[in-house]
């Protein structure tokens, strides 16, 4: 014979995910409502968000060093090589200087908006006017300007009216408003935001993305995200334009310096030539000279040729001195490239070109690398070596030119001696004419060189080519509707999950079987579902309800509480009133009577009895009368209406001292007589958490059923149950879980339970007034 109920005690296990899922699915309506509300909020969020478009452009960097040729294929595979030209061009495209030029050209620091039901929307070029900031103050950046046309020639800014096309001194600084042809009185107000120029430029530099399509490619993709596609396209096109202009300026630096040198010399020689021609005219007029002799012509031609050669030598020497000063300046010292006018030595010109390219390359690299970079040092070594070669070449050419100059000067002296033989007038005319020819030849030479340099300057092209002009996406890339709806949908589903989980965390009531198993080792002998009935007696001969079947299952489990064939006295108690111990004890007794087991139920809750009222039975005489010795057992025992083999002992009048009555010898006598008559004795006692009556009766019974009600019994009360179970204060203590309301959480396919119970306040007996006490004494002890 099994004598203990431990078979019902379950081992600790992991949470059942299926049961948790069923618990949340039970509240599917809340999940659906939360999801619908969240998706509606997501839709509203998308409406109020400014749509963002992606603008993209691509350019090709003409870099002969890039590619996958046989010479550098191994270098391209090296992940740790220094940055190539393309990486430098990326930094240049993203430079603050270029973006500053773009901002100055497009006035990006001034933006125009219309106020719409969905918020402010930028209108860019659709603005009816253009605002020019001549001088600003801090207030201009702190709050936007609302500008409205009052008349075609006046606008309203704030509360003040100003004329257009004039410099205006306002609270925001000195500004000027230029209206467009489309501006009129029906123009809606325009909201103007002005931001500090530095902040705008920096923000665009950070937003601009420049990436190479691949490691071996020299194609760069420029992209920008903006709310106005046209504005983004203009910005990218302007960036490429400014980038190409800067590249051309770098490449034409030498040609530009040469043009400046030639223009300066032309201005000087032009003035000298005009003066000499005037002298010839004045001298011939004064002396009456019309022509000179044939010998003078010959001398003049010879002298002119000699002077032209001497001038050419002087120009070359001057150019060599410029080159010599250029190569002797320190590395890193800023300076323009030297003029090579008159120099024809290909070796020297090649060396000068090479050193100019090396210095330009070093200047570009110095912007993106540190002075200690090995490539930068290598360039410095190449520059020094090339300059040393140039210096040697210059010295050789200077020696040759100085010798040529001395020879030409000697020829000049010889010709001057021969000219002295010419008559004085002709000699004077010859001197003036010679100066004229020298200046004229030099002027003609400089004009030819200027055209050659200008042609070279004009034919220079940038090292990049635009592949695709800026274009924008047809649909916004932000906000991403699918992602927004997904996030809001997840948020909508998580809200009820969080609410339910939070409610579970804050709930201090027993909500599931695992709560009991976590708090106490006391075995669970039965579970009763939640259901509603008109009458408290749900167990009858014809009843087939789920509650009736569960009571019958509890009846079957009583075999685990028996230790012999004698009568079994079962004590029913709970933590507090309203947990259904009276309901369960009453129906358990009925189920036992239905199988022909003589059963009696004792209404031992002498403070607030409820069994007699549940059965509509009289309670004039009962247990309280028996315990004080007024009546015998036969006088108070009553059959339960409609049930065979089922009897009840009602409580009788409420006594003023229930605890004292329960410790009297009459209680022992009562149970002895009942055990002789009945197989089952069911004791409905008061809750343990309120009074000690149940503990007093524990020694008189064979087993105790502690009723725990779902969502009613506090969890902390189970700690007290666990202590009583471990200390064995009650014999064969077992738990009955009552009024289970969750479908799926306990293995049942639907929600059920029984809502019947009675209230039992903590005041209980102490709420009885003095009149009630006297009435009880008069009925219990006549004449008292």
Tab-separated table of C-alpha atoms in Angstrom, residues 358-562:
chain	number	residue	atom	x	y	z
A	358	UNK	CA	58.386	65.964	-58.512
A	359	UNK	CA	57.676	69.079	-56.438
A	360	UNK	CA	53.992	69.083	-57.424
A	361	UNK	CA	53.790	65.417	-56.531
A	362	UNK	CA	55.499	66.132	-53.200
A	363	UNK	CA	53.076	69.009	-52.505
A	364	UNK	CA	50.052	66.757	-53.146
A	365	UNK	CA	51.488	63.944	-51.050
A	366	UNK	CA	52.380	66.296	-48.179
A	367	UNK	CA	48.689	67.180	-47.862
A	368	UNK	CA	47.780	63.584	-47.043
A	369	UNK	CA	50.910	62.139	-45.453
A	370	UNK	CA	53.385	63.075	-42.733
A	371	UNK	CA	56.920	64.370	-43.249
A	372	UNK	CA	58.324	61.027	-42.100
A	373	UNK	CA	56.641	59.064	-44.864
A	374	UNK	CA	59.252	57.001	-46.782
A	375	UNK	CA	57.739	58.018	-50.129
A	376	UNK	CA	57.992	61.691	-49.185
A	377	UNK	CA	61.650	61.272	-48.275
A	378	UNK	CA	62.242	59.413	-51.523
A	379	UNK	CA	60.732	62.325	-53.457
A	380	UNK	CA	62.987	64.763	-51.562
A	381	UNK	CA	66.036	62.701	-52.557
A	382	UNK	CA	64.921	62.666	-56.197
A	383	UNK	CA	64.365	66.440	-56.126
A	384	UNK	CA	67.830	67.086	-54.657
A	385	UNK	CA	69.478	64.784	-57.198
A	386	UNK	CA	67.654	66.377	-60.127
A	387	UNK	CA	68.497	69.877	-58.920
A	388	UNK	CA	72.151	68.892	-58.639
A	389	UNK	CA	72.096	67.756	-62.295
A	390	UNK	CA	70.376	71.001	-63.273
A	391	UNK	CA	73.003	73.012	-61.386
A	392	UNK	CA	75.815	71.282	-63.247
A	393	UNK	CA	74.100	71.788	-66.581
A	394	UNK	CA	73.522	75.487	-65.764
A	395	UNK	CA	77.186	76.067	-64.947
A	396	UNK	CA	78.254	74.496	-68.230
A	397	UNK	CA	75.755	76.553	-70.238
A	398	UNK	CA	76.709	79.759	-68.380
A	399	UNK	CA	80.348	79.237	-69.207
A	400	UNK	CA	79.473	78.736	-72.878
A	401	UNK	CA	77.099	81.723	-72.945
A	402	UNK	CA	79.592	83.987	-71.142
A	403	UNK	CA	82.202	83.122	-73.782
A	404	UNK	CA	79.716	83.851	-76.538
A	405	UNK	CA	78.791	87.123	-74.878
A	406	UNK	CA	82.425	88.244	-74.693
A	407	UNK	CA	82.844	87.421	-78.393
A	408	UNK	CA	79.737	89.355	-79.352
A	409	UNK	CA	80.823	92.335	-77.256
A	410	UNK	CA	84.168	92.287	-79.019
A	411	UNK	CA	82.384	92.306	-82.381
A	412	UNK	CA	80.301	95.248	-81.209
A	413	UNK	CA	83.453	97.226	-80.380
A	414	UNK	CA	84.833	96.409	-83.817
A	415	UNK	CA	81.650	97.548	-85.534
A	416	UNK	CA	81.577	100.754	-83.473
A	417	UNK	CA	85.078	101.581	-84.627
A	418	UNK	CA	84.026	101.055	-88.242
A	419	UNK	CA	80.905	103.138	-87.758
A	420	UNK	CA	82.993	106.087	-86.544
A	421	UNK	CA	84.152	106.491	-90.091
A	422	UNK	CA	80.567	107.196	-91.133
A	423	UNK	CA	79.678	110.871	-91.148
A	424	UNK	CA	78.511	112.201	-87.857
A	425	UNK	CA	74.835	112.580	-88.782
A	426	UNK	CA	74.577	109.149	-90.270
A	427	UNK	CA	76.415	107.692	-87.301
A	428	UNK	CA	74.004	109.281	-84.885
A	429	UNK	CA	71.068	108.053	-86.984
A	430	UNK	CA	72.601	104.637	-87.155
A	431	UNK	CA	72.831	104.448	-83.336
A	432	UNK	CA	69.202	105.390	-82.946
A	433	UNK	CA	68.057	103.024	-85.689
A	434	UNK	CA	70.082	100.191	-84.200
A	435	UNK	CA	68.354	100.598	-80.847
A	436	UNK	CA	65.025	100.601	-82.660
A	437	UNK	CA	65.838	97.349	-84.465
A	438	UNK	CA	66.995	95.689	-81.241
A	439	UNK	CA	63.824	96.566	-79.400
A	440	UNK	CA	61.661	95.614	-82.368
A	441	UNK	CA	63.294	92.188	-82.776
A	442	UNK	CA	63.040	91.507	-79.060
A	443	UNK	CA	59.368	92.564	-79.034
A	444	UNK	CA	58.595	90.314	-81.998
A	445	UNK	CA	60.376	87.418	-80.334
A	446	UNK	CA	58.431	87.857	-77.098
A	447	UNK	CA	55.126	88.036	-78.983
A	448	UNK	CA	55.896	84.726	-80.685
A	449	UNK	CA	56.808	83.098	-77.382
A	450	UNK	CA	53.634	84.419	-75.752
A	451	UNK	CA	51.488	82.796	-78.430
A	452	UNK	CA	53.364	79.523	-78.068
A	453	UNK	CA	52.931	79.547	-74.268
A	454	UNK	CA	49.253	80.543	-74.526
A	455	UNK	CA	48.635	77.690	-76.945
A	456	UNK	CA	50.280	75.262	-74.543
A	457	UNK	CA	48.246	76.724	-71.674
A	458	UNK	CA	44.979	76.385	-73.554
A	459	UNK	CA	45.628	72.825	-74.710
A	460	UNK	CA	46.168	71.476	-71.187
A	461	UNK	CA	43.415	69.096	-70.055
A	462	UNK	CA	42.625	67.654	-66.623
A	463	UNK	CA	43.660	64.154	-65.635
A	464	UNK	CA	40.039	63.132	-65.068
A	465	UNK	CA	37.000	62.510	-67.211
A	466	UNK	CA	33.379	62.500	-66.152
A	467	UNK	CA	31.817	59.124	-66.889
A	468	UNK	CA	28.309	59.752	-65.519
A	469	UNK	CA	26.941	63.124	-64.630
A	470	UNK	CA	25.147	63.366	-61.306
A	471	UNK	CA	21.839	61.503	-61.217
A	472	UNK	CA	19.443	60.695	-58.392
A	473	UNK	CA	17.383	57.659	-57.509
A	474	UNK	CA	13.774	57.702	-58.644
A	475	UNK	CA	12.522	56.612	-55.212
A	476	UNK	CA	13.666	57.733	-51.760
A	477	UNK	CA	16.177	55.524	-50.008
A	478	UNK	CA	15.108	56.813	-46.598
A	479	UNK	CA	12.983	56.190	-44.727
A	480	UNK	CA	12.927	52.521	-45.714
A	481	UNK	CA	9.258	51.664	-45.463
A	482	UNK	CA	9.735	47.929	-45.075
A	483	UNK	CA	12.276	48.415	-42.297
A	484	UNK	CA	10.155	51.040	-40.532
A	485	UNK	CA	7.053	48.834	-40.619
A	486	UNK	CA	9.149	45.879	-39.447
A	487	UNK	CA	10.588	47.804	-36.486
A	488	UNK	CA	7.237	49.294	-35.507
A	489	UNK	CA	5.596	45.897	-35.939
A	490	UNK	CA	8.176	44.268	-33.680
A	491	UNK	CA	7.740	47.117	-31.218
A	492	UNK	CA	3.967	46.652	-31.368
A	493	UNK	CA	4.328	42.944	-30.604
A	494	UNK	CA	6.829	43.558	-27.831
A	495	UNK	CA	4.566	45.971	-25.962
A	496	UNK	CA	1.973	43.332	-24.938
A	497	UNK	CA	4.794	40.866	-24.353
A	498	UNK	CA	6.439	43.378	-22.035
A	499	UNK	CA	3.158	44.195	-20.337
A	500	UNK	CA	2.344	40.542	-19.762
A	501	UNK	CA	5.879	39.747	-18.655
A	502	UNK	CA	5.925	42.798	-16.397
A	503	UNK	CA	2.584	41.842	-14.953
A	504	UNK	CA	3.925	38.365	-14.293
A	505	UNK	CA	7.006	39.823	-12.613
A	506	UNK	CA	4.958	42.168	-10.446
A	507	UNK	CA	2.253	39.611	-9.755
A	508	UNK	CA	2.645	38.166	-6.259
A	509	UNK	CA	-0.214	35.712	-6.744
A	510	UNK	CA	-0.012	32.098	-7.777
A	511	UNK	CA	-0.499	32.085	-11.548
A	512	UNK	CA	0.808	28.694	-12.614
A	513	UNK	CA	1.828	25.332	-11.271
A	514	UNK	CA	5.527	26.121	-11.612
A	515	UNK	CA	5.097	28.975	-9.109
A	516	UNK	CA	4.084	26.391	-6.512
A	517	UNK	CA	6.856	23.982	-7.443
A	518	UNK	CA	9.469	26.734	-7.170
A	519	UNK	CA	8.304	27.878	-3.723
A	520	UNK	CA	7.566	24.626	-1.930
A	521	UNK	CA	8.281	20.904	-2.023
A	522	UNK	CA	4.760	20.153	-0.812
A	523	UNK	CA	3.135	17.688	-3.253
A	524	UNK	CA	0.126	18.677	-5.340
A	525	UNK	CA	-2.609	16.086	-4.987
A	526	UNK	CA	-5.283	17.680	-7.149
A	527	UNK	CA	-6.183	20.494	-9.528
A	528	UNK	CA	-9.638	22.013	-9.918
A	529	UNK	CA	-10.536	24.146	-12.924
A	530	UNK	CA	-12.485	27.395	-13.019
A	531	UNK	CA	-16.191	27.220	-13.942
A	532	UNK	CA	-19.435	28.904	-12.961
A	533	UNK	CA	-22.350	27.000	-11.381
A	534	UNK	CA	-25.662	27.998	-9.872
A	535	UNK	CA	-25.309	25.649	-6.925
A	536	UNK	CA	-22.240	24.847	-4.814
A	537	UNK	CA	-22.887	21.091	-5.027
A	538	UNK	CA	-21.487	20.267	-8.499
A	539	UNK	CA	-20.829	16.562	-7.851
A	540	UNK	CA	-24.026	14.579	-8.284
A	541	UNK	CA	-24.855	11.174	-9.676
A	542	UNK	CA	-25.566	12.677	-13.116
A	543	UNK	CA	-22.899	15.418	-13.275
A	544	UNK	CA	-20.251	15.177	-16.012
A	545	UNK	CA	-18.708	18.626	-15.820
A	546	UNK	CA	-14.937	19.054	-15.856
A	547	UNK	CA	-14.973	20.238	-12.240
A	548	UNK	CA	-16.967	17.184	-11.146
A	549	UNK	CA	-14.519	14.908	-12.939
A	550	UNK	CA	-11.572	16.630	-11.327
A	551	UNK	CA	-13.157	16.238	-7.890
A	552	UNK	CA	-13.562	12.542	-8.654
A	553	UNK	CA	-9.866	12.436	-9.644
A	554	UNK	CA	-9.054	14.010	-6.282
A	555	UNK	CA	-11.200	11.329	-4.627
A	556	UNK	CA	-9.146	8.659	-6.411
A	557	UNK	CA	-5.924	10.208	-5.167
A	558	UNK	CA	-7.061	9.839	-1.556
A	559	UNK	CA	-5.691	6.276	-1.653
A	560	UNK	CA	-2.226	7.797	-1.395
A	561	UNK	CA	-3.191	9.305	1.939
A	562	UNK	CA	-4.443	6.068	3.526
